[in-house]
Short mmCIF file of C-alpha atoms and ligand atoms in Angstrom, two decimals:
data_model
loop_
_atom_site.label_atom_id
_atom_site.label_comp_id
_atom_site.label_asym_id
_atom_site.label_seq_id
_atom_site.Cartn_x
_atom_site.Cartn_y
_atom_site.Cartn_z
CA MET A 26 -45.83 17.12 35.14
CA ARG A 27 -45.15 15.77 31.44
CA TYR A 28 -41.72 14.79 31.36
CA GLY A 29 -40.60 14.99 27.57
CA ILE A 30 -37.61 11.61 28.00
CA PHE A 31 -35.52 10.47 25.03
CA SER A 32 -32.15 8.92 24.06
CA ASP A 33 -29.56 7.85 21.96
CA ILE A 34 -29.65 11.05 19.27
CA HIS A 35 -25.70 9.68 18.28
CA SER A 36 -25.15 13.15 16.26
CA ASN A 37 -28.09 12.88 14.15
CA LEU A 38 -29.82 16.66 14.23
CA GLU A 39 -32.37 15.76 11.60
CA ALA A 40 -33.70 13.46 14.40
CA LEU A 41 -33.21 15.61 16.96
CA ASP A 42 -34.97 18.98 15.14
CA ALA A 43 -37.86 16.30 14.28
CA VAL A 44 -38.35 15.00 17.53
CA SER A 45 -38.43 18.99 18.77
CA GLU A 46 -40.69 20.04 16.63
CA ALA A 47 -43.15 16.97 17.90
CA TYR A 48 -42.51 17.53 21.53
CA ARG A 49 -43.56 21.69 21.20
CA LYS A 50 -46.99 19.79 20.66
CA GLU A 51 -47.46 18.34 23.74
CA GLU A 52 -47.04 21.05 26.45
CA ILE A 53 -43.81 19.70 28.07
CA ASP A 54 -42.64 20.51 31.55
CA LYS A 55 -39.15 19.32 31.58
CA TYR A 56 -37.01 17.24 28.67
CA LEU A 57 -34.89 14.61 30.37
CA CYS A 58 -31.75 12.85 28.29
CA VAL A 59 -31.22 9.19 28.54
CA GLY A 60 -27.44 9.80 27.28
CA ASP A 61 -25.47 9.15 23.90
CA VAL A 62 -25.74 13.00 22.29
CA VAL A 63 -22.93 11.94 20.04
CA GLY A 64 -21.29 8.94 18.53
CA TYR A 65 -22.03 7.61 14.21
CA ALA A 66 -23.54 10.62 12.30
CA ALA A 67 -22.22 14.10 11.26
CA ASN A 68 -23.73 16.74 13.84
CA PRO A 69 -22.13 16.01 17.36
CA LYS A 70 -21.52 19.78 18.14
CA GLU A 71 -25.00 20.89 16.92
CA CYS A 72 -26.80 17.63 18.74
CA ILE A 73 -24.76 19.05 22.04
CA GLU A 74 -25.35 22.37 21.52
CA LYS A 75 -29.02 21.78 21.21
CA ILE A 76 -29.24 19.57 23.64
CA ARG A 77 -28.06 21.80 26.59
CA THR A 78 -30.73 24.43 26.09
CA LEU A 79 -33.24 21.52 26.18
CA ALA A 80 -32.61 19.12 28.50
CA MET A 81 -32.62 19.44 32.22
CA ILE A 82 -30.47 17.00 33.02
CA THR A 83 -28.54 14.58 30.10
CA VAL A 84 -27.26 11.19 31.87
CA ALA A 85 -23.80 9.73 30.22
CA GLY A 86 -24.20 7.10 27.07
CA ASN A 87 -20.78 4.99 26.51
CA HIS A 88 -20.40 6.84 23.34
CA ASP A 89 -20.89 10.23 25.18
CA TRP A 90 -17.75 8.32 27.82
CA ALA A 91 -15.82 7.27 24.92
CA SER A 92 -15.40 11.01 22.72
CA ALA A 93 -14.55 12.59 26.30
CA ASN A 94 -12.22 9.54 26.52
CA LEU A 95 -13.21 8.19 29.70
CA PHE A 96 -14.73 5.00 28.28
CA SER A 97 -12.23 2.50 26.19
CA THR A 98 -13.33 1.73 22.91
CA ASP A 99 -11.72 -1.62 23.12
CA TYR A 100 -14.74 -3.50 22.89
CA PHE A 101 -17.02 -1.01 20.60
CA ASN A 102 -17.00 -2.43 16.66
CA PRO A 103 -14.85 -1.17 14.60
CA LEU A 104 -17.68 1.38 12.72
CA ALA A 105 -18.28 2.61 15.89
CA LYS A 106 -14.87 3.42 16.79
CA GLU A 107 -13.93 5.19 13.92
CA ALA A 108 -17.07 7.01 14.57
CA ILE A 109 -15.69 8.19 18.07
CA SER A 110 -12.07 8.97 16.36
CA TRP A 111 -14.30 10.74 13.67
CA THR A 112 -16.24 12.51 16.60
CA GLN A 113 -13.37 13.54 18.80
CA ARG A 114 -12.14 15.24 15.83
CA ASN A 115 -15.31 17.29 15.47
CA LEU A 116 -15.61 18.87 18.98
CA ASP A 117 -13.50 21.37 21.11
CA GLU A 118 -13.15 21.38 24.42
CA GLN A 119 -16.34 22.99 25.71
CA ASP A 120 -18.20 19.81 23.86
CA ILE A 121 -15.96 17.62 26.09
CA TYR A 122 -16.24 19.19 29.17
CA PHE A 123 -19.89 18.73 28.61
CA LEU A 124 -19.70 14.96 27.62
CA GLU A 125 -17.09 14.31 31.14
CA HIS A 126 -19.27 16.12 33.24
CA LEU A 127 -22.41 13.89 32.76
CA THR A 128 -23.49 11.91 35.35
CA LEU A 129 -24.48 8.44 35.52
CA ILE A 130 -27.26 8.21 37.47
CA TYR A 131 -30.45 10.88 38.20
CA LYS A 132 -33.17 9.99 40.51
CA ASN A 133 -35.68 12.83 41.24
CA GLU A 134 -39.03 12.15 43.04
CA ASP A 135 -41.18 10.93 40.06
CA LEU A 136 -38.58 8.47 38.17
CA THR A 137 -34.62 7.14 37.80
CA MET A 138 -32.68 7.26 34.58
CA VAL A 139 -29.82 5.47 33.61
CA HIS A 140 -28.53 4.89 30.15
CA GLY A 141 -27.53 0.86 30.75
CA THR A 142 -28.62 -0.37 34.15
CA LEU A 143 -28.36 0.79 37.36
CA ASP A 144 -25.92 -2.50 38.90
CA GLY A 145 -22.79 -0.70 37.70
CA PRO A 146 -23.87 1.74 35.27
CA GLY A 147 -20.21 2.74 34.27
CA ASP A 148 -20.03 -0.50 32.59
CA PHE A 149 -22.82 0.21 30.09
CA ASN A 150 -24.21 -3.21 29.72
CA TYR A 151 -27.37 -3.57 27.86
CA MET A 152 -31.10 -4.05 29.26
CA ASN A 153 -31.68 -6.75 27.32
CA ASP A 154 -33.70 -9.57 29.38
CA GLY A 155 -35.44 -11.04 32.66
CA TYR A 156 -32.27 -11.19 34.70
CA ILE A 157 -30.23 -8.25 33.95
CA ALA A 158 -33.64 -6.12 34.70
CA SER A 159 -33.87 -7.90 38.26
CA LYS A 160 -31.22 -6.75 38.92
CA THR A 161 -31.85 -2.76 38.21
CA PHE A 162 -35.35 -3.50 39.92
CA GLU A 163 -33.63 -4.33 43.06
CA LEU A 164 -31.45 -1.54 42.77
CA LEU A 165 -34.50 0.48 42.23
CA GLU A 166 -35.62 3.49 44.65
CA THR A 167 -38.88 4.81 42.32
CA ASP A 168 -41.75 3.60 40.64
CA ILE A 169 -39.69 4.36 37.13
CA CYS A 170 -36.69 3.66 35.35
CA PHE A 171 -36.10 4.55 31.87
CA VAL A 172 -32.92 3.61 30.25
CA GLY A 173 -32.01 3.51 25.99
CA HIS A 174 -28.62 2.11 24.66
CA THR A 175 -30.18 -0.96 23.14
CA HIS A 176 -31.76 1.70 20.75
CA VAL A 177 -34.62 -1.07 21.29
CA PRO A 178 -37.95 0.97 22.26
CA GLY A 179 -40.02 -1.73 25.30
CA VAL A 180 -40.41 -2.06 28.35
CA PHE A 181 -40.19 -4.74 31.30
CA ILE A 182 -42.77 -4.24 34.40
CA LYS A 183 -42.22 -5.90 37.45
CA SER A 184 -45.79 -6.93 39.31
CA LYS A 185 -46.50 -6.78 43.33
CA ASN A 186 -45.93 -10.74 42.96
CA SER A 187 -42.15 -9.71 42.24
CA HIS A 188 -43.35 -11.42 38.42
CA ILE A 189 -40.93 -9.85 35.87
CA GLU A 190 -42.48 -10.15 32.27
CA TYR A 191 -41.36 -7.70 28.66
CA ARG A 192 -43.94 -5.48 26.36
CA GLU A 193 -43.13 -3.88 23.41
CA GLY A 194 -46.32 -1.15 22.71
CA SER A 195 -46.67 2.28 22.80
CA ASN A 196 -49.02 3.13 25.40
CA ILE A 197 -47.95 2.13 29.24
CA ASP A 198 -50.44 2.43 32.16
CA ILE A 199 -48.71 2.97 35.50
CA LYS A 200 -50.30 1.10 38.03
CA GLU A 201 -49.74 1.62 41.53
CA ASP A 202 -48.42 -2.14 42.72
CA SER A 203 -45.64 -2.28 40.34
CA LYS A 204 -42.04 -1.39 39.26
CA TYR A 205 -41.63 -0.31 34.97
CA ILE A 206 -38.32 -0.34 33.49
CA ILE A 207 -38.93 1.76 30.11
CA ASN A 208 -36.70 1.74 27.28
CA VAL A 209 -37.28 4.95 25.37
CA GLY A 210 -35.39 3.60 22.09
CA SER A 211 -33.80 5.78 19.74
CA VAL A 212 -34.00 9.34 18.25
CA GLY A 213 -31.34 9.14 15.99
CA GLN A 214 -30.45 5.33 14.95
CA PRO A 215 -33.61 3.23 15.91
CA ARG A 216 -32.28 -0.74 15.80
CA ASP A 217 -36.35 -2.31 15.94
CA GLY A 218 -36.90 -2.09 11.98
CA ASN A 219 -38.79 1.31 12.14
CA PRO A 220 -36.59 3.89 10.63
CA GLU A 221 -38.91 6.51 12.29
CA ALA A 222 -36.92 8.83 14.87
CA THR A 223 -38.78 7.60 18.48
CA TYR A 224 -39.60 9.52 21.71
CA CYS A 225 -41.18 9.65 25.01
CA ILE A 226 -43.54 11.34 27.01
CA TYR A 227 -43.88 10.89 30.55
CA ASP A 228 -47.39 12.37 32.20
CA THR A 229 -47.25 11.88 35.91
CA ASP A 230 -51.24 13.18 36.64
CA LYS A 231 -52.87 10.90 33.87
CA LYS A 232 -49.99 7.67 35.16
CA ASN A 233 -49.01 7.29 31.43
CA VAL A 234 -46.34 6.83 29.57
CA GLN A 235 -46.47 7.00 25.49
CA ILE A 236 -43.61 6.24 22.94
CA LYS A 237 -44.09 7.99 20.03
CA ARG A 238 -42.30 7.82 16.77
CA ILE A 239 -42.25 10.59 13.90
CA SER A 240 -40.55 10.62 10.60
CA TYR A 241 -37.47 12.83 9.56
CA ASP A 242 -35.32 14.33 6.59
CA ILE A 243 -33.22 10.47 7.32
CA GLN A 244 -31.49 10.95 3.46
CA ALA A 245 -30.15 14.33 4.76
CA ALA A 246 -28.87 12.90 7.64
CA ARG A 247 -27.34 9.80 5.63
CA LYS A 248 -25.37 12.04 3.05
CA LYS A 249 -23.99 13.93 5.89
CA ILE A 250 -22.52 11.08 7.09
CA ILE A 251 -21.18 10.14 3.13
CA ALA A 252 -19.72 13.26 3.26
CA GLY A 253 -18.01 13.61 6.20
CA GLY A 254 -16.12 10.59 5.82
CA LEU A 255 -17.71 8.54 8.53
CA PRO A 256 -18.75 5.08 7.00
CA GLY A 257 -21.11 4.54 4.86
CA PHE A 258 -22.82 1.47 6.61
CA LEU A 259 -23.89 4.38 9.52
CA GLY A 260 -25.63 6.20 7.03
CA ASP A 261 -27.54 3.38 5.14
CA ARG A 262 -28.33 1.42 8.52
CA LEU A 263 -30.82 4.26 9.28
CA LEU A 264 -33.25 3.89 6.06
CA ILE A 265 -34.10 0.44 7.76
CA GLY A 266 -33.80 1.64 11.29
CA ARG A 267 -30.96 -1.40 12.03
ZN1 ZN B 310 -26.87 4.01 21.76
#
């Protein structure tokens, strides 16, 4: 089985189109989305439509739930909050229905998937240190958990002796005596200093996960953000991947 796993599209249609085009050369059997289809950029509706047909399962991100009024924006920064109101004004009932019915956790025989962390998935905490990773490892029933939310690709590895290490890198071999939390980065708003869209492939036969990058028309996405009346910073940050 070859899974195409991607996250944090954030209404960036140009990035999503580039990623789905790149996936076409990869012989993917199933697509999975780790959440935050909307929020920040100018094409929430178009991205929902595309994800609905592409991804077998999408788990809920904080921006998805906030857009459906299921999660408070009290702790969102002012620009993110403004983008949520803008997104709500540009979605119809069907789009909201899609967002409010997203599940928080998905699990099958190969993998688990959650936007933030497995402990309190509806709180949307960031998987950004070994202690937080250890809480998810305690609850993890499969060998691999795919997460998003930080927009920074990377992997926490828990070895047989329970030691947890963090690694960056794009090629991860899955070993039988270890468990993995893999952050697949962001399609539509990377924050690791590389502005290219990020996408991931998990091959269960080869026991290998690859995190790949693809360039896209950032200027087109940026111009739409500005023309649509969204905060200009949300367009500018795409240029530098921050
Ligand atoms: Zn996000």
